[in-house]
Coordinates of C-alpha atoms in Angstrom, one line a residue:
M29 CA -21.9 174.9 204.3
N30 CA -23.5 171.9 206.1
R31 CA -26.7 170.5 204.6
V32 CA -29.9 170.1 206.5
G33 CA -31.4 166.7 206.9
L34 CA -35.2 166.3 206.1
G35 CA -36.4 162.7 206.2
Q36 CA -34.1 160.7 203.9
V37 CA -32.8 163.6 201.9
E38 CA -30.7 166.7 202.5
L39 CA -31.1 170.4 201.7
D40 CA -28.6 173.2 201.0
P41 CA -29.5 176.2 203.2
V42 CA -29.1 178.8 200.6
T43 CA -31.0 181.9 199.3
M44 CA -31.8 182.4 195.6
D45 CA -28.8 184.7 195.1
E46 CA -26.5 182.2 196.9
T47 CA -27.9 179.4 194.7
I48 CA -27.1 181.4 191.5
H49 CA -23.6 182.1 192.8
R50 CA -23.0 178.4 193.7
I51 CA -24.1 177.3 190.3
T52 CA -22.0 179.8 188.3
T53 CA -19.0 179.0 190.6
L54 CA -19.3 175.3 190.0
M55 CA -19.5 175.9 186.3
G56 CA -15.9 177.1 186.5
D57 CA -14.6 173.8 187.8
A58 CA -13.1 171.2 185.6
R59 CA -15.4 168.1 185.7
S60 CA -16.5 165.2 183.6
N61 CA -20.2 165.2 184.6
S62 CA -22.9 167.9 184.5
I63 CA -23.8 169.9 187.6
H64 CA -27.0 168.4 189.0
V65 CA -29.4 170.9 190.7
V66 CA -32.5 169.5 192.5
T67 CA -35.5 171.7 193.3
L68 CA -36.9 169.7 196.2
N69 CA -40.5 169.8 197.3
A70 CA -42.6 167.7 199.6
Q71 CA -43.3 165.1 196.9
F72 CA -39.6 164.3 196.7
V73 CA -39.4 163.8 200.5
Q74 CA -42.4 161.5 200.3
I75 CA -40.9 159.4 197.5
A76 CA -37.5 159.2 199.2
R77 CA -39.2 157.8 202.3
N78 CA -39.6 154.4 200.8
N79 CA -37.2 154.6 197.9
A80 CA -33.6 154.3 199.0
E81 CA -32.3 154.7 195.4
F82 CA -34.1 157.9 194.9
A83 CA -33.0 159.2 198.3
S84 CA -29.4 158.4 197.5
L85 CA -29.7 160.2 194.1
I86 CA -31.0 163.4 195.8
R87 CA -28.3 163.3 198.4
G88 CA -25.7 163.0 195.7
A89 CA -26.8 166.1 193.8
D90 CA -24.4 169.0 193.6
L91 CA -27.1 171.4 194.9
C92 CA -30.5 170.7 196.5
V93 CA -32.7 173.7 197.2
A94 CA -36.1 174.0 198.9
D95 CA -38.7 174.5 196.2
G96 CA -41.7 174.4 198.5
V97 CA -42.6 176.7 201.4
S98 CA -43.6 173.5 203.4
L99 CA -40.0 172.5 203.4
V100 CA -39.0 175.9 204.9
W101 CA -41.6 175.5 207.6
A102 CA -40.6 171.9 208.3
C103 CA -37.0 172.8 208.8
Q104 CA -38.0 175.6 211.1
F105 CA -40.2 173.2 213.1
L106 CA -37.3 170.8 213.4
G107 CA -35.0 173.4 214.8
Q108 CA -32.8 173.6 211.7
P109 CA -34.0 176.7 209.9
I110 CA -33.0 177.5 206.3
P111 CA -32.9 181.0 204.7
G112 CA -36.0 180.6 202.6
R113 CA -37.6 179.1 199.5
V114 CA -35.8 178.8 196.2
N115 CA -38.7 178.1 193.8
G116 CA -37.8 176.0 190.8
T117 CA -39.7 178.2 188.3
D118 CA -38.1 181.4 189.6
L119 CA -34.7 179.7 189.6
M120 CA -35.1 178.8 185.9
V121 CA -36.1 182.4 185.1
R122 CA -33.2 183.8 187.1
L123 CA -30.7 181.5 185.3
C124 CA -32.1 182.6 182.0
E125 CA -31.4 186.2 183.0
V126 CA -27.9 185.2 183.9
A127 CA -27.5 183.4 180.6
A128 CA -28.7 186.4 178.6
K129 CA -26.3 188.7 180.5
D130 CA -23.2 186.5 180.4
G131 CA -23.6 184.7 177.1
Y132 CA -24.6 181.3 178.3
S133 CA -26.7 179.0 176.2
V134 CA -30.0 177.3 177.3
Y135 CA -31.9 174.1 176.3
F136 CA -35.4 173.1 177.3
L137 CA -36.3 169.4 177.5
G138 CA -39.8 168.1 178.3
G139 CA -43.0 169.7 179.2
R140 CA -46.3 169.4 177.4
P141 CA -46.4 169.9 173.7
G142 CA -45.9 173.6 173.0
A143 CA -45.0 174.6 176.6
G144 CA -41.3 174.8 175.9
E145 CA -41.9 177.1 172.9
G146 CA -44.3 179.2 174.9
A147 CA -41.9 179.6 177.8
V148 CA -39.1 180.6 175.4
R149 CA -41.3 183.3 173.8
K150 CA -42.0 184.7 177.2
L151 CA -38.4 184.5 178.3
L152 CA -37.2 186.2 175.1
E153 CA -39.5 189.1 175.7
D154 CA -37.6 189.9 178.9
N155 CA -34.2 188.7 177.8
A156 CA -33.6 189.6 174.2
N157 CA -30.0 188.2 174.2
L158 CA -31.0 184.8 175.5
R159 CA -29.3 182.1 173.4
V160 CA -31.7 179.2 173.0
V161 CA -30.0 176.2 171.5
G162 CA -32.8 173.7 171.8
I163 CA -36.4 173.1 172.6
D164 CA -37.2 169.4 172.8
C165 CA -40.6 167.8 173.6
P166 CA -40.1 164.1 173.1
P167 CA -43.2 161.8 173.3
M168 CA -44.2 160.4 176.7
G169 CA -42.3 157.2 177.5
F170 CA -39.3 158.1 175.3
M171 CA -36.9 157.1 178.1
D172 CA -38.1 153.5 177.7
N173 CA -37.5 153.6 174.0
P174 CA -33.7 153.2 173.3
K175 CA -34.0 154.7 169.8
L176 CA -35.9 157.8 170.9
S177 CA -33.8 158.2 174.0
A178 CA -30.6 158.1 171.9
E179 CA -31.9 160.7 169.5
V180 CA -32.7 163.1 172.4
C181 CA -29.3 162.6 173.8
A182 CA -27.7 163.2 170.4
R183 CA -29.5 166.5 170.0
I184 CA -28.4 167.7 173.4
Q185 CA -24.8 166.5 172.8
Q186 CA -24.7 168.4 169.6
A187 CA -26.2 171.6 171.1
A188 CA -23.8 171.5 174.1
P189 CA -25.9 173.9 176.3
D190 CA -24.6 175.6 179.4
F191 CA -28.0 175.2 181.1
L192 CA -30.3 172.3 180.4
F193 CA -33.7 172.6 182.0
V194 CA -35.4 169.2 182.4
G195 CA -39.2 169.3 182.8
L196 CA -40.1 165.6 182.9
G197 CA -41.7 165.6 186.3
A198 CA -40.5 163.8 189.5
P199 CA -39.0 161.4 189.9
K200 CA -38.4 160.7 186.2
Q201 CA -36.4 163.9 185.6
E202 CA -34.0 163.2 188.4
Y203 CA -33.3 159.7 187.2
W204 CA -32.8 161.0 183.6
I205 CA -30.4 163.6 184.8
R206 CA -28.4 161.1 186.8
D207 CA -28.3 158.6 183.9
N208 CA -27.3 161.2 181.3
S209 CA -24.9 163.4 183.4
G210 CA -22.1 162.7 180.9
L211 CA -23.8 164.7 178.2
S212 CA -22.2 168.0 177.1
A213 CA -24.4 170.2 179.3
K214 CA -22.7 172.1 182.1
V215 CA -25.7 172.4 184.4
M216 CA -28.9 170.2 184.5
V217 CA -31.8 171.5 186.6
G218 CA -35.0 169.5 187.2
V219 CA -37.8 172.0 186.9
G220 CA -41.0 170.0 186.8
G221 CA -43.9 171.9 185.3
S222 CA -42.1 175.2 185.0
F223 CA -42.4 175.5 181.2
E224 CA -46.1 175.4 181.5
L225 CA -46.1 178.0 184.3
V226 CA -43.8 180.5 182.4
A227 CA -45.7 180.0 179.2
G228 CA -49.1 180.5 180.9
V229 CA -50.4 177.1 179.9
T230 CA -50.9 176.5 183.7
K231 CA -51.9 179.5 185.7
R232 CA -49.7 180.1 188.7
A233 CA -51.1 180.8 192.1
P234 CA -51.5 184.4 193.2
L235 CA -48.4 185.7 195.0
I236 CA -50.2 185.9 198.4
M237 CA -51.1 182.2 198.1
Q238 CA -47.4 181.4 197.2
K239 CA -46.2 183.3 200.3
M240 CA -48.8 181.5 202.5
G241 CA -47.6 178.1 201.3
L242 CA -50.9 177.4 199.5
E243 CA -49.6 177.1 196.0
W244 CA -50.3 173.3 196.2
F245 CA -53.9 174.0 197.0
W246 CA -54.2 176.3 194.0
R247 CA -52.8 173.6 191.7
L248 CA -55.1 171.0 193.2
V249 CA -58.1 173.2 192.4
M250 CA -56.8 173.7 188.9
E251 CA -56.1 170.1 188.1
P252 CA -58.0 167.9 190.7
R253 CA -58.1 164.7 188.7
R254 CA -54.4 164.7 188.0
L255 CA -53.1 166.0 191.3
W256 CA -55.4 164.9 194.1
K257 CA -53.3 161.8 195.1
R258 CA -50.0 163.7 194.9
Y259 CA -51.2 166.5 197.2
L260 CA -53.8 164.9 199.5
V261 CA -52.0 161.6 200.1
G262 CA -48.5 162.9 199.5
N263 CA -48.7 165.9 201.8
T264 CA -50.1 163.6 204.6
V265 CA -47.0 161.4 204.2
F266 CA -44.8 164.4 204.2
V267 CA -46.3 165.6 207.5
L268 CA -45.7 162.1 209.0
V269 CA -42.1 162.1 207.9
V270 CA -41.5 165.5 209.6
L271 CA -43.3 164.3 212.8
Q272 CA -41.3 161.1 212.9
Q273 CA -38.1 163.1 212.6
W274 CA -39.2 165.5 215.4
V275 CA -40.0 162.6 217.7
S276 CA -36.6 161.0 217.0
Q277 CA -34.8 164.3 217.7
M278 CA -36.7 164.7 221.0
F279 CA -35.9 161.2 222.1
A280 CA -32.2 161.6 221.2
S281 CA -32.2 164.9 223.1
R282 CA -33.8 163.5 226.2
T283 CA -31.4 160.5 226.1
T284 CA -28.4 162.8 225.9
E285 CA -29.7 165.0 228.7
A286 CA -30.2 161.9 230.9
A287 CA -26.7 160.6 230.1
T288 CA -25.2 164.0 230.9
A289 CA -27.1 164.3 234.2
E290 CA -26.0 160.8 235.2
A291 CA -22.4 161.5 234.4
E292 CA -22.6 164.7 236.5
R293 CA -24.2 162.8 239.4
R294 CA -21.4 160.2 239.5
T295 CA -18.7 162.9 239.5
K296 CA -20.1 164.5 242.7

């Protein structure tokens, strides 16, 4: 299945069910590194615009799905539609359901203090057989502390989870997954603030706002000081990226049409 280009990154055009199937299928392959699943949103596209290393990291992921509705709309506008949104929080919940059903183990890394525990309590209410082998909330900046970082990695290595959900925020979580892909975790998924959403620490937008693509606005209203730059500035950059790609596509199309017309004229 060919990927869809958006700015400097690429998306897998898959539904939620197809995503689950792809992940569980990949888990059956013999490999030395963890499966890296990226839940892409507009912020990722904006960061990748001026960060070649991050763009390359995202393109190198095993699976990259559209977390935000804005990406679905952008792909449609660019004439390369994708089936729909694969929200990162919903994906984490679905994978936990699969884990409980099929006997896989799960590990939660990151989030605010208490968010991981709260998310696990909620998930266990709906999935009594869920096998949780770790809930780890290291202090901020642990990645820059060799001792703390080594301790975190040692705990994950010992637990050897099937699914490792990494809630460190973008772009840190994607760099951490890349740098630690040799750990004994079959699948690593960057899930941003999903622990807080599942635990109820952060209230999720009403379903109608999610469907309208206004979840970002809801989050901005809830946490304006922390998120104003990400959404107001970042979303503007995202729109510019999409428009630049549209102009490039139109120019390429017109050039091809002109060349074809000229070739036909000469053959007459």
